PDB file of C-alpha atoms in Angstrom:
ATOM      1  CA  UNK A  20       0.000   0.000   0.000  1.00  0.00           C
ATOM      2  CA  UNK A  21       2.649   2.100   0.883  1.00  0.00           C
ATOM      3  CA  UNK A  22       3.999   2.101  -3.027  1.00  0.00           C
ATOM      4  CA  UNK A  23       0.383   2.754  -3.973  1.00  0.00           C
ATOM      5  CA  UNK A  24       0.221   5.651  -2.250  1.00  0.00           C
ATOM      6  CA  UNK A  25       3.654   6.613  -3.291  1.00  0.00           C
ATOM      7  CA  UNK A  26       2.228   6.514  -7.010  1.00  0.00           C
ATOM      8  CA  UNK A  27      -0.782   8.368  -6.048  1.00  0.00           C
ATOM      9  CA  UNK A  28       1.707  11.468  -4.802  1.00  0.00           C
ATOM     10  CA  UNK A  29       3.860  11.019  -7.531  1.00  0.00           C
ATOM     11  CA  UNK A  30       0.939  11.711 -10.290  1.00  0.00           C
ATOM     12  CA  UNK A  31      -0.947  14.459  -7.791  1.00  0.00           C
ATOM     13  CA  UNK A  32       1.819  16.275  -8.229  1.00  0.00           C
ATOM     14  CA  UNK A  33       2.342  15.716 -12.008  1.00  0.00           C
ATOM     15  CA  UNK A  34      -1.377  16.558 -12.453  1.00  0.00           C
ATOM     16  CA  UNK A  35      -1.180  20.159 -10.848  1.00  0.00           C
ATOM     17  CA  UNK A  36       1.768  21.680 -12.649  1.00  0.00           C
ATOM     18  CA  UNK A  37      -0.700  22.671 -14.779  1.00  0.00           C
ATOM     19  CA  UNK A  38      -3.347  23.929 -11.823  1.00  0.00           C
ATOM     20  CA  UNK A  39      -5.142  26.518 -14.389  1.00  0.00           C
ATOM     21  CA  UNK A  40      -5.796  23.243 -16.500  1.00  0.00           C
ATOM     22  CA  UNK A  41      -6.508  20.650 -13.831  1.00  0.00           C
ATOM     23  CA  UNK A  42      -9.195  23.381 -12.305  1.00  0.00           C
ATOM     24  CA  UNK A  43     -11.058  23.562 -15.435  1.00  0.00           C
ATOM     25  CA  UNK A  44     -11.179  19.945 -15.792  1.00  0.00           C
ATOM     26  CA  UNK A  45     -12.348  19.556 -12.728  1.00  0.00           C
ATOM     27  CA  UNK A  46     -15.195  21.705 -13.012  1.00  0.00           C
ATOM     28  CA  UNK A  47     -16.345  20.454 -16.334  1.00  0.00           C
ATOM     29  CA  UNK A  48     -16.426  17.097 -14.869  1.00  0.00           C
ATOM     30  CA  UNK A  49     -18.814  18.496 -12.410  1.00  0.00           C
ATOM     31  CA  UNK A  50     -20.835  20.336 -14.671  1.00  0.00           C
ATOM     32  CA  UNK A  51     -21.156  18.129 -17.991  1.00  0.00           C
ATOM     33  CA  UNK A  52     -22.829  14.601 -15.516  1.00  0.00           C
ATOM     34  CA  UNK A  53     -25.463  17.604 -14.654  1.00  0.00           C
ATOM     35  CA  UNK A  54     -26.848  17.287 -18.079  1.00  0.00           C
ATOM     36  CA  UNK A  55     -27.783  13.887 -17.220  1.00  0.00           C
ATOM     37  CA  UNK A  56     -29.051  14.262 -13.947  1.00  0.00           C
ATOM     38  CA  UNK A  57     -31.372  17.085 -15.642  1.00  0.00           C
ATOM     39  CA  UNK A  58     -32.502  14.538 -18.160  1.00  0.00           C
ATOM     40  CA  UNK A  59     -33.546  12.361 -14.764  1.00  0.00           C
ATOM     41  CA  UNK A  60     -35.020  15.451 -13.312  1.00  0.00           C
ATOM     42  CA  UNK A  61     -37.243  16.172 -15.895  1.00  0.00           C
ATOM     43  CA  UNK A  62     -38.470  13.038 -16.518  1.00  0.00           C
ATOM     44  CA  UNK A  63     -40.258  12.765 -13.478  1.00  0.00           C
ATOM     45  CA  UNK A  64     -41.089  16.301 -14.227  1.00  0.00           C
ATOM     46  CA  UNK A  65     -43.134  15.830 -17.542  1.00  0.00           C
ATOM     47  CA  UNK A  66     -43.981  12.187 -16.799  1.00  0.00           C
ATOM     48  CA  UNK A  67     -44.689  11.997 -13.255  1.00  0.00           C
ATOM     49  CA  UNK A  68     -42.269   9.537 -12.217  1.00  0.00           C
ATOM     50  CA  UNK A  69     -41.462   5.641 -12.878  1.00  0.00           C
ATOM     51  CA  UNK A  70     -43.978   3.798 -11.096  1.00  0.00           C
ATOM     52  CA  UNK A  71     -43.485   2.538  -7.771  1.00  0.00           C
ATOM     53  CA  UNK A  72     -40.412   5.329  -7.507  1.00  0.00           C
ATOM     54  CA  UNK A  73     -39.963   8.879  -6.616  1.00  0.00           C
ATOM     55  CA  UNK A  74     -37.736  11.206  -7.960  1.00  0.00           C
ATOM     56  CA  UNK A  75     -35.908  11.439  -4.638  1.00  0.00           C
ATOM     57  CA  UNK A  76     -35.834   7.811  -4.657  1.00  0.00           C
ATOM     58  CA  UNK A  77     -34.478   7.395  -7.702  1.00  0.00           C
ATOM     59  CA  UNK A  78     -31.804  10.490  -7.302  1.00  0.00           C
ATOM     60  CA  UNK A  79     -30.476   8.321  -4.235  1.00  0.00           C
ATOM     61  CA  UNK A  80     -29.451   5.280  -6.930  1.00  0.00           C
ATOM     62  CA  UNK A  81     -27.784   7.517  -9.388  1.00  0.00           C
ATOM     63  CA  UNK A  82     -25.686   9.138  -6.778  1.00  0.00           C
ATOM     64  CA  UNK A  83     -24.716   6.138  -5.843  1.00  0.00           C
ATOM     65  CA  UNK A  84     -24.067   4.487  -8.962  1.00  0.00           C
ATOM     66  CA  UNK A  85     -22.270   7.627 -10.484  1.00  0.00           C
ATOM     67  CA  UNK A  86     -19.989   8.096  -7.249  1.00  0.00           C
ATOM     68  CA  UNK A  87     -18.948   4.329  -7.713  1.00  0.00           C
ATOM     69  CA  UNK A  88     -18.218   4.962 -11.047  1.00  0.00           C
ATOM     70  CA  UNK A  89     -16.372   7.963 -10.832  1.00  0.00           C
ATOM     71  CA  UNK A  90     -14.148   6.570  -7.989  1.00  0.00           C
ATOM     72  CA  UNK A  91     -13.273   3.742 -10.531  1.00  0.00           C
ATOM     73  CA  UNK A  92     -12.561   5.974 -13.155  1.00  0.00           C
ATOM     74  CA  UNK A  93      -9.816   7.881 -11.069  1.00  0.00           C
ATOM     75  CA  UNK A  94      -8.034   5.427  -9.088  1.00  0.00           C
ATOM     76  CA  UNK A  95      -8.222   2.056 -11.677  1.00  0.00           C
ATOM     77  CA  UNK A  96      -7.925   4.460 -14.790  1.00  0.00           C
ATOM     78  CA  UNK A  97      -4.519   2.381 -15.050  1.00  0.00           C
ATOM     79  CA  UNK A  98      -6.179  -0.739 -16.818  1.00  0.00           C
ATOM     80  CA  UNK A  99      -8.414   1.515 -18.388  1.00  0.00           C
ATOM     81  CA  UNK A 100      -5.509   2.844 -20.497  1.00  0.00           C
ATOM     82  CA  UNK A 101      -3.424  -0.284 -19.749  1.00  0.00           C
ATOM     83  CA  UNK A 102      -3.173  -1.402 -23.994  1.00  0.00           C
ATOM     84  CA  UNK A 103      -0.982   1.613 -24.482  1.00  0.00           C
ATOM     85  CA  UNK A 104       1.193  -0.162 -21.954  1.00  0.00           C
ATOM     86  CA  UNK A 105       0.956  -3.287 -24.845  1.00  0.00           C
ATOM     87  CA  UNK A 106       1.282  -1.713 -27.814  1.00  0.00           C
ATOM     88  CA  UNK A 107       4.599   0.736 -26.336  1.00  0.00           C
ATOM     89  CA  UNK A 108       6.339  -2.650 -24.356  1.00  0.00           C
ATOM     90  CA  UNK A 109       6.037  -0.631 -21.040  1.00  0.00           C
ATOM     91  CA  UNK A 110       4.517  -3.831 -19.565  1.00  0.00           C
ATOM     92  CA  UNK A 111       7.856  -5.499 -20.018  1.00  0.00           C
ATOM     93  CA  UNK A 112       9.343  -2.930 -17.298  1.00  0.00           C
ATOM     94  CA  UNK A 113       6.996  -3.822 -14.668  1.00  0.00           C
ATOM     95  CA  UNK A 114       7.105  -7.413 -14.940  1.00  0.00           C
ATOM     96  CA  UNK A 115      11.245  -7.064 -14.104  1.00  0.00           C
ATOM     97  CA  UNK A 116       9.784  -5.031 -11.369  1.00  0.00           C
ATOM     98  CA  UNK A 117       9.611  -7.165  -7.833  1.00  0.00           C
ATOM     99  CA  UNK A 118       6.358  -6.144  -6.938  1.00  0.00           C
ATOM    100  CA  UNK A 119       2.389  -7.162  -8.257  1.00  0.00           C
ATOM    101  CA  UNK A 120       1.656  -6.184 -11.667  1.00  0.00           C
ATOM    102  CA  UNK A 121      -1.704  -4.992 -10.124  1.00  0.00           C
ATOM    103  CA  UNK A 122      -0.240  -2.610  -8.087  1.00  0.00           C
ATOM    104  CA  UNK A 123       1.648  -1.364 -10.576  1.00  0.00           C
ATOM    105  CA  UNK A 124      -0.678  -0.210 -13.308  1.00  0.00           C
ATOM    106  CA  UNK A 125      -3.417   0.920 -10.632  1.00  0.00           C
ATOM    107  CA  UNK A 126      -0.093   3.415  -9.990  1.00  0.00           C
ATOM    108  CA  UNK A 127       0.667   3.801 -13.631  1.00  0.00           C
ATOM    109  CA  UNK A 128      -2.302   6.071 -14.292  1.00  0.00           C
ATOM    110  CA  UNK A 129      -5.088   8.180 -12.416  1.00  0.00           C
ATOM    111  CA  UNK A 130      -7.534  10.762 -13.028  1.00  0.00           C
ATOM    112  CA  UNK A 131      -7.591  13.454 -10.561  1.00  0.00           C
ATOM    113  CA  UNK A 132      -9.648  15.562 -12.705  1.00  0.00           C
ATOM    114  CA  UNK A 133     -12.470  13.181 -11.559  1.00  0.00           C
ATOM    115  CA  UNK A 134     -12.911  14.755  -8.359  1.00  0.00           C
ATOM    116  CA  UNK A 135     -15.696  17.128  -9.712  1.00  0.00           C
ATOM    117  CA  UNK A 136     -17.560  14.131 -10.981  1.00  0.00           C
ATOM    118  CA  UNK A 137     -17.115  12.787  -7.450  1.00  0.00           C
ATOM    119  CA  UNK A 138     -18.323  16.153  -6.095  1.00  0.00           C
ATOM    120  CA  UNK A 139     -21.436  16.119  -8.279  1.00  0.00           C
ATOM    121  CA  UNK A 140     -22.237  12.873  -7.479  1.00  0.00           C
ATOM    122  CA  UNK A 141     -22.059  13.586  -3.682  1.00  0.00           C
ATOM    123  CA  UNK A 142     -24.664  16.843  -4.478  1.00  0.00           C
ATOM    124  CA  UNK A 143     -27.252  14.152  -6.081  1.00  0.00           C
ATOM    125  CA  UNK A 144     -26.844  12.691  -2.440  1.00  0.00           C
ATOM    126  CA  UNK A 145     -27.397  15.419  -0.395  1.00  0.00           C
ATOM    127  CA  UNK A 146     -30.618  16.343  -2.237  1.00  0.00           C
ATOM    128  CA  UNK A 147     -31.822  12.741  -2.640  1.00  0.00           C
ATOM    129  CA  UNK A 148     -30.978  11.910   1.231  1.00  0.00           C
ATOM    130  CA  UNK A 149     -32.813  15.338   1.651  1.00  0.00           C
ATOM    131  CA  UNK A 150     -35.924  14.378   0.098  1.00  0.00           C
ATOM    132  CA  UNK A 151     -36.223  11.127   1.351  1.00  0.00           C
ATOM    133  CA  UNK A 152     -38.223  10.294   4.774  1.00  0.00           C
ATOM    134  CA  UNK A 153     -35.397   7.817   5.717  1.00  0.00           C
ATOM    135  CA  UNK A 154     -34.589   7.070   9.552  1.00  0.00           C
ATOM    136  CA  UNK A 155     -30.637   6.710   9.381  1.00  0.00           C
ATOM    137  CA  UNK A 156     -29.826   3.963  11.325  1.00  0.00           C
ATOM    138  CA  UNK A 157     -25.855   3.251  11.263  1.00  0.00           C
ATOM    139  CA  UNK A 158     -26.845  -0.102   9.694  1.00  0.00           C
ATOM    140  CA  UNK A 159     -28.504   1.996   6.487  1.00  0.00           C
ATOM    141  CA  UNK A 160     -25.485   4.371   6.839  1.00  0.00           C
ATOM    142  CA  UNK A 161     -23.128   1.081   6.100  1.00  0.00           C
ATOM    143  CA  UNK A 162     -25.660  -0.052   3.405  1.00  0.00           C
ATOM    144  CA  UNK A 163     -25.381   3.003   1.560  1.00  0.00           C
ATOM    145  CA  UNK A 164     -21.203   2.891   2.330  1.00  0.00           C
ATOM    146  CA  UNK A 165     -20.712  -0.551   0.478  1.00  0.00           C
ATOM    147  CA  UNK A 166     -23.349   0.026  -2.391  1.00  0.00           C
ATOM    148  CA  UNK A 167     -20.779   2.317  -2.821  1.00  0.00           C
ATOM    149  CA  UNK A 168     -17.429   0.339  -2.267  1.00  0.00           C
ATOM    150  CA  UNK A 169     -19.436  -2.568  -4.388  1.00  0.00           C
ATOM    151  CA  UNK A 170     -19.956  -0.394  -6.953  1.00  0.00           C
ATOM    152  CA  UNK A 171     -16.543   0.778  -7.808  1.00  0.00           C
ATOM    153  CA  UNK A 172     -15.217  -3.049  -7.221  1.00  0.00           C
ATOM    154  CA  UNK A 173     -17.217  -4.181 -10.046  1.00  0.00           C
ATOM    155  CA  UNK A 174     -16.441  -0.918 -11.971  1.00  0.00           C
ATOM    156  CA  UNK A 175     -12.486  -2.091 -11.427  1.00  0.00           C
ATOM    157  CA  UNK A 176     -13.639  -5.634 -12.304  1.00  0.00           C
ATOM    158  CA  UNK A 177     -14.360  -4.649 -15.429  1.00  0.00           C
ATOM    159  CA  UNK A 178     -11.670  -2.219 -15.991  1.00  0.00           C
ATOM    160  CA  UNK A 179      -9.394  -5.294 -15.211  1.00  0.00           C
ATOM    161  CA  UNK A 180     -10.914  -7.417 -17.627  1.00  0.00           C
ATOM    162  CA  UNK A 181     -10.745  -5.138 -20.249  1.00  0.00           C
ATOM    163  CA  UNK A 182      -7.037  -4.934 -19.755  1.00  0.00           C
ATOM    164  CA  UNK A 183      -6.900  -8.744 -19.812  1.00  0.00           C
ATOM    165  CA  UNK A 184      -8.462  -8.741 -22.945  1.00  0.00           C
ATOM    166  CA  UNK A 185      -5.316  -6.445 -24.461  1.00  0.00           C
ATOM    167  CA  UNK A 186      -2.758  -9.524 -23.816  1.00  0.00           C
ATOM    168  CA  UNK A 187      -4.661 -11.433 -27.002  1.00  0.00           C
ATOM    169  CA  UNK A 188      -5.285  -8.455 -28.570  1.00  0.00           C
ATOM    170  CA  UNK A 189      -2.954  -5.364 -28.064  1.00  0.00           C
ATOM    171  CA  UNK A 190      -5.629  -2.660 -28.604  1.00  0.00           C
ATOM    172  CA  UNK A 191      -8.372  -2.510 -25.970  1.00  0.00           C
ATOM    173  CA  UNK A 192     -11.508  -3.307 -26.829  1.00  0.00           C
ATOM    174  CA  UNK A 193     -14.787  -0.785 -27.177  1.00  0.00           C
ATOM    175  CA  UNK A 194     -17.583  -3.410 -26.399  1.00  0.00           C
ATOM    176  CA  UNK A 195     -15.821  -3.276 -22.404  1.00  0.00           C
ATOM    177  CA  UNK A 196     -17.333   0.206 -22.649  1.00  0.00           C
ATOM    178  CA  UNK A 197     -21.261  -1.390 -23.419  1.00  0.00           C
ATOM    179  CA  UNK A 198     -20.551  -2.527 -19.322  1.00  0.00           C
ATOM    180  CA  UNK A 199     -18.660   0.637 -17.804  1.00  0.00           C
ATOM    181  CA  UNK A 200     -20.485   3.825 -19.489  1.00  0.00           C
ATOM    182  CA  UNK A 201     -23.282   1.566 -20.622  1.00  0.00           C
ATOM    183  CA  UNK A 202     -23.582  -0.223 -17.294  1.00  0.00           C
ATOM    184  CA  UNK A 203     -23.461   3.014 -15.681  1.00  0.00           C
ATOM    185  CA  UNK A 204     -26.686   4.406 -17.235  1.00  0.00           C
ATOM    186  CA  UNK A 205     -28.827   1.299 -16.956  1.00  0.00           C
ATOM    187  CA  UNK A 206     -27.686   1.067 -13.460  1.00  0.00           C
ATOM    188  CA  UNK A 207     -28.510   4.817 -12.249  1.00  0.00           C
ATOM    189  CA  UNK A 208     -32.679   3.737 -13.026  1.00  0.00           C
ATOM    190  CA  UNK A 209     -34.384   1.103 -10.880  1.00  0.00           C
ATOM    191  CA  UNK A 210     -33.716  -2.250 -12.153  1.00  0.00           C
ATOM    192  CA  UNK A 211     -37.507  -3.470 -12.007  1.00  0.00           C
ATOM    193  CA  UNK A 212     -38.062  -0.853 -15.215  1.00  0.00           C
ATOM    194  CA  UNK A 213     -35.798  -3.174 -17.524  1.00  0.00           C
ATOM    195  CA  UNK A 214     -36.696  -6.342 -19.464  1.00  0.00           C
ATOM    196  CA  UNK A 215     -36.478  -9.670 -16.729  1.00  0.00           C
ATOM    197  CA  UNK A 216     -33.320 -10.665 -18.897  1.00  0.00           C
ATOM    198  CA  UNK A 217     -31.725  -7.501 -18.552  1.00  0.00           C
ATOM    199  CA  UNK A 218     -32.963  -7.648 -14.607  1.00  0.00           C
ATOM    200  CA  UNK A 219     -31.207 -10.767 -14.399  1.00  0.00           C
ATOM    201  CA  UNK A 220     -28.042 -10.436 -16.741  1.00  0.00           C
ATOM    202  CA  UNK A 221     -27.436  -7.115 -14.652  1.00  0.00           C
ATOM    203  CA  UNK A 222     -27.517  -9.018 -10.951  1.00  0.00           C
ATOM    204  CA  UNK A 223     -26.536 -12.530 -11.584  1.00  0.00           C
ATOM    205  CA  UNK A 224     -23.528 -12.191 -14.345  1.00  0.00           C
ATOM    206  CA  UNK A 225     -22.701  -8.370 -13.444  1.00  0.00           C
ATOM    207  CA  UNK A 226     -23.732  -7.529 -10.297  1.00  0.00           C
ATOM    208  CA  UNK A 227     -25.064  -3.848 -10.726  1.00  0.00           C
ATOM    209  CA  UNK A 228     -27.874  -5.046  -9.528  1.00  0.00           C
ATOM    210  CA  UNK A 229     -26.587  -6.968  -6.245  1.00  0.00           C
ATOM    211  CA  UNK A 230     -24.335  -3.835  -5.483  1.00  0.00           C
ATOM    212  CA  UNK A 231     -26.917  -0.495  -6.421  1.00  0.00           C
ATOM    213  CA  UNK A 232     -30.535  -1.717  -6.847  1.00  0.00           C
ATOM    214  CA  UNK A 233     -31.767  -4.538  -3.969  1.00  0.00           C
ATOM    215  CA  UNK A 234     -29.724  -3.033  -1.253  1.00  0.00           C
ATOM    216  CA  UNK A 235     -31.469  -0.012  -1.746  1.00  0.00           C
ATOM    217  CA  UNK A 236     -34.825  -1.773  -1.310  1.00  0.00           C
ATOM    218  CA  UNK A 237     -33.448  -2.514   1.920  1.00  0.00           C
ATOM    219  CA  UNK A 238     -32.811   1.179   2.548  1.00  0.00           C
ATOM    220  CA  UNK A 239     -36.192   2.092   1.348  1.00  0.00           C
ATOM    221  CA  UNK A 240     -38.130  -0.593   3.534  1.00  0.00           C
ATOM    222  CA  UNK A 241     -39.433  -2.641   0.914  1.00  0.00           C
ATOM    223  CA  UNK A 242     -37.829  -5.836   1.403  1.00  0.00           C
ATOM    224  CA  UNK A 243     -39.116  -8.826   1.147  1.00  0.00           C
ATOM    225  CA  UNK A 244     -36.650 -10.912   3.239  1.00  0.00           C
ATOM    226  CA  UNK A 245     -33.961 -10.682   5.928  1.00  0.00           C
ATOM    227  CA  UNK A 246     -32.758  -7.011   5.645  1.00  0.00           C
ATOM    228  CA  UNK A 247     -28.888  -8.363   6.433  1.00  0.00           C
ATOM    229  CA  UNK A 248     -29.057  -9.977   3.816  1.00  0.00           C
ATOM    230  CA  UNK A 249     -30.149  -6.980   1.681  1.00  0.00           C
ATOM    231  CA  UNK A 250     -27.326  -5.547   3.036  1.00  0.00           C
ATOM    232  CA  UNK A 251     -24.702  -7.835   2.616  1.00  0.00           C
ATOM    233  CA  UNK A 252     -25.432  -7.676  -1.412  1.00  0.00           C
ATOM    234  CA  UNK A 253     -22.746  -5.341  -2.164  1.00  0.00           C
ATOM    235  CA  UNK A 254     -20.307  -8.399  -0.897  1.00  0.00           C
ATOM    236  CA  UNK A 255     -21.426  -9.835  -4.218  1.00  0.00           C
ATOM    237  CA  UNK A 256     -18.787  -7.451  -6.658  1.00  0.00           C
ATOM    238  CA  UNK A 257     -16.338  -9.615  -4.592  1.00  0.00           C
ATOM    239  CA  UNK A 258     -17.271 -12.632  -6.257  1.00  0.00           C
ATOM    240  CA  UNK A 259     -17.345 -11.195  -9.605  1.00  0.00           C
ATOM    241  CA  UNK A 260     -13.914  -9.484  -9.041  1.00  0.00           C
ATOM    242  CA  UNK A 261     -12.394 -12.749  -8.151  1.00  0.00           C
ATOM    243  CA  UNK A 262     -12.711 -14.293 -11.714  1.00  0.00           C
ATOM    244  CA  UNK A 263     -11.730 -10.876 -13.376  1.00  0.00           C
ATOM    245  CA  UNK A 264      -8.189 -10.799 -11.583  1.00  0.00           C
ATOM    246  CA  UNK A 265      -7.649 -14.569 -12.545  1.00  0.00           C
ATOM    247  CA  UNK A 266      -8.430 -13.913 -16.129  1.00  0.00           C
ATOM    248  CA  UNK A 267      -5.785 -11.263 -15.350  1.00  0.00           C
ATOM    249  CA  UNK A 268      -3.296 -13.405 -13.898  1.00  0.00           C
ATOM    250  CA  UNK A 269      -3.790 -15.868 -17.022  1.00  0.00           C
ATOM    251  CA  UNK A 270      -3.197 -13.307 -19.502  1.00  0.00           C
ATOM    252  CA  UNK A 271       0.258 -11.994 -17.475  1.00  0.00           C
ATOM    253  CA  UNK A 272       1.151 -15.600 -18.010  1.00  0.00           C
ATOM    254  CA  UNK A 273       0.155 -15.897 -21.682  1.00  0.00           C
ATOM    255  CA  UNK A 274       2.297 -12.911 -22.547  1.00  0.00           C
ATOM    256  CA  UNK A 275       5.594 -12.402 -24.618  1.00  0.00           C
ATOM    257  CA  UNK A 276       7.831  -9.842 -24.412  1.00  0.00           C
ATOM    258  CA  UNK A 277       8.471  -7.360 -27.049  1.00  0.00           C
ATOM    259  CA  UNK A 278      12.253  -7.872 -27.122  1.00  0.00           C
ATOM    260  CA  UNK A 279      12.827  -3.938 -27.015  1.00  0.00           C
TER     261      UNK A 279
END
């Protein structure tokens, strides 16, 4: 962790020698997810609602989901960009390296500039958690704290795929984005709007649905079942991270140098 951290302060730093530039980022990643929360907004403006949800209710998910996301996109952005790592024969440096290739490219790129997406998604909380007659009970409070964490662990799970992907193909490839930016917008609605299929790709094989949607039935009341294990859901992206990093750890294997 410590070397994680050291790569963290390392690209901080690189990231605000330009502060002028970084700033402006920063705020147009707060500004430009706005667009799509307005689309939300006025949805249940001109329509009403979806049934069985409030717009408060619904605000509450894609905060969630969107704050997951955006915390993936900074601090995993590494396998996100990892086939230039391919195509250049960087990867070759880090596997003479003695520590975890994992470690490594998490370090080897982040997006700081994310922070205002993180900050906008945190705004959609406030106003959903202010709208909402929820009692807080700490157990909600650690609910809401791993839909979170789950979120951005399957986020990274398929970041890390993706990547995998790159050692049989050198470039990256664009269908990974159907389940990050895709997966993103189907997950910030309520899950019970979609197609059963979709319901059940979405919880079963990607667990958006484990991680975002039922444990916030437990939040809202409206469980059927044992609310712990409502809760306990989010401990679901573990399972589907599990497979992603051996995929990983076959494709480190598989690999050849470039000789350069």
């Amino acid at each position: 962790m410590r070397l994680y951290f050291k790569y963290m302060t390392i690209l901080l730093k690189a990231q605000m020698q330009y502060r002028t530039s970084f700033l402006l980022l920063c705020a147009g990643q707060f500004f430009i997810p706005f667009a799509v929360f307005a689309g939300m907004y006025f949805l249940f403006e001109r329509f009403g609602g979806l049934p069985g949800w409030t717009f408060h209710e619904a605000a509450l998910l894609f905060g969630v989901v969107h704050m997951a996301f955006s915390v993936a996109e900074c601090f995993v952005r590494g396998f996100d960009a990892f086939s230039r790592l391919i195509v250049r024969g960087d990867f070759d440096r880090l596997l003479v390296r003695p520590r975890g290739t994992v470690v490594q490219v998490l370090g080897s790129n982040m997006e700081f500039t994310r922070f205002g997406r993180m900050l906008q998604s945190a705004v959609v909380l406030g106003i959903a958690v202010s709208g909402l007659p929820i009692q807080w009970t700490p157990a909600k409070i650690v609910t809401l704290l791993l839909m979170i964490c789950g979120g951005v662990i399957v986020f990274s799970g398929i970041y890390i795929l993706g990547a995998s992907f790159c050692f049989w193909t050198v470039q990256g490839l664009e269908v990974v984005n159907v389940f990050t930016d895709g997966g993103r917008e189907m997950a910030q609605y309520p899950l019970d709007i979609y197609a059963k299929w979709v319901t059940r790709f979405f919880t079963f094989i990607i667990p958006f649905g484990a991680v975002s949607y039922l444990p916030l039935l437990c939040i809202l009341d409206r469980t059927d079942g044992p609310d712990l294990l409502y809760m306990a859901m989010p401990l679901a992206s573990l399972l589907f991270l599990a497979p992603c990093l051996a995929v990983w750890r076959v494709g480190v294997r598989r690999y050849r140098s470039t000789g350069s």
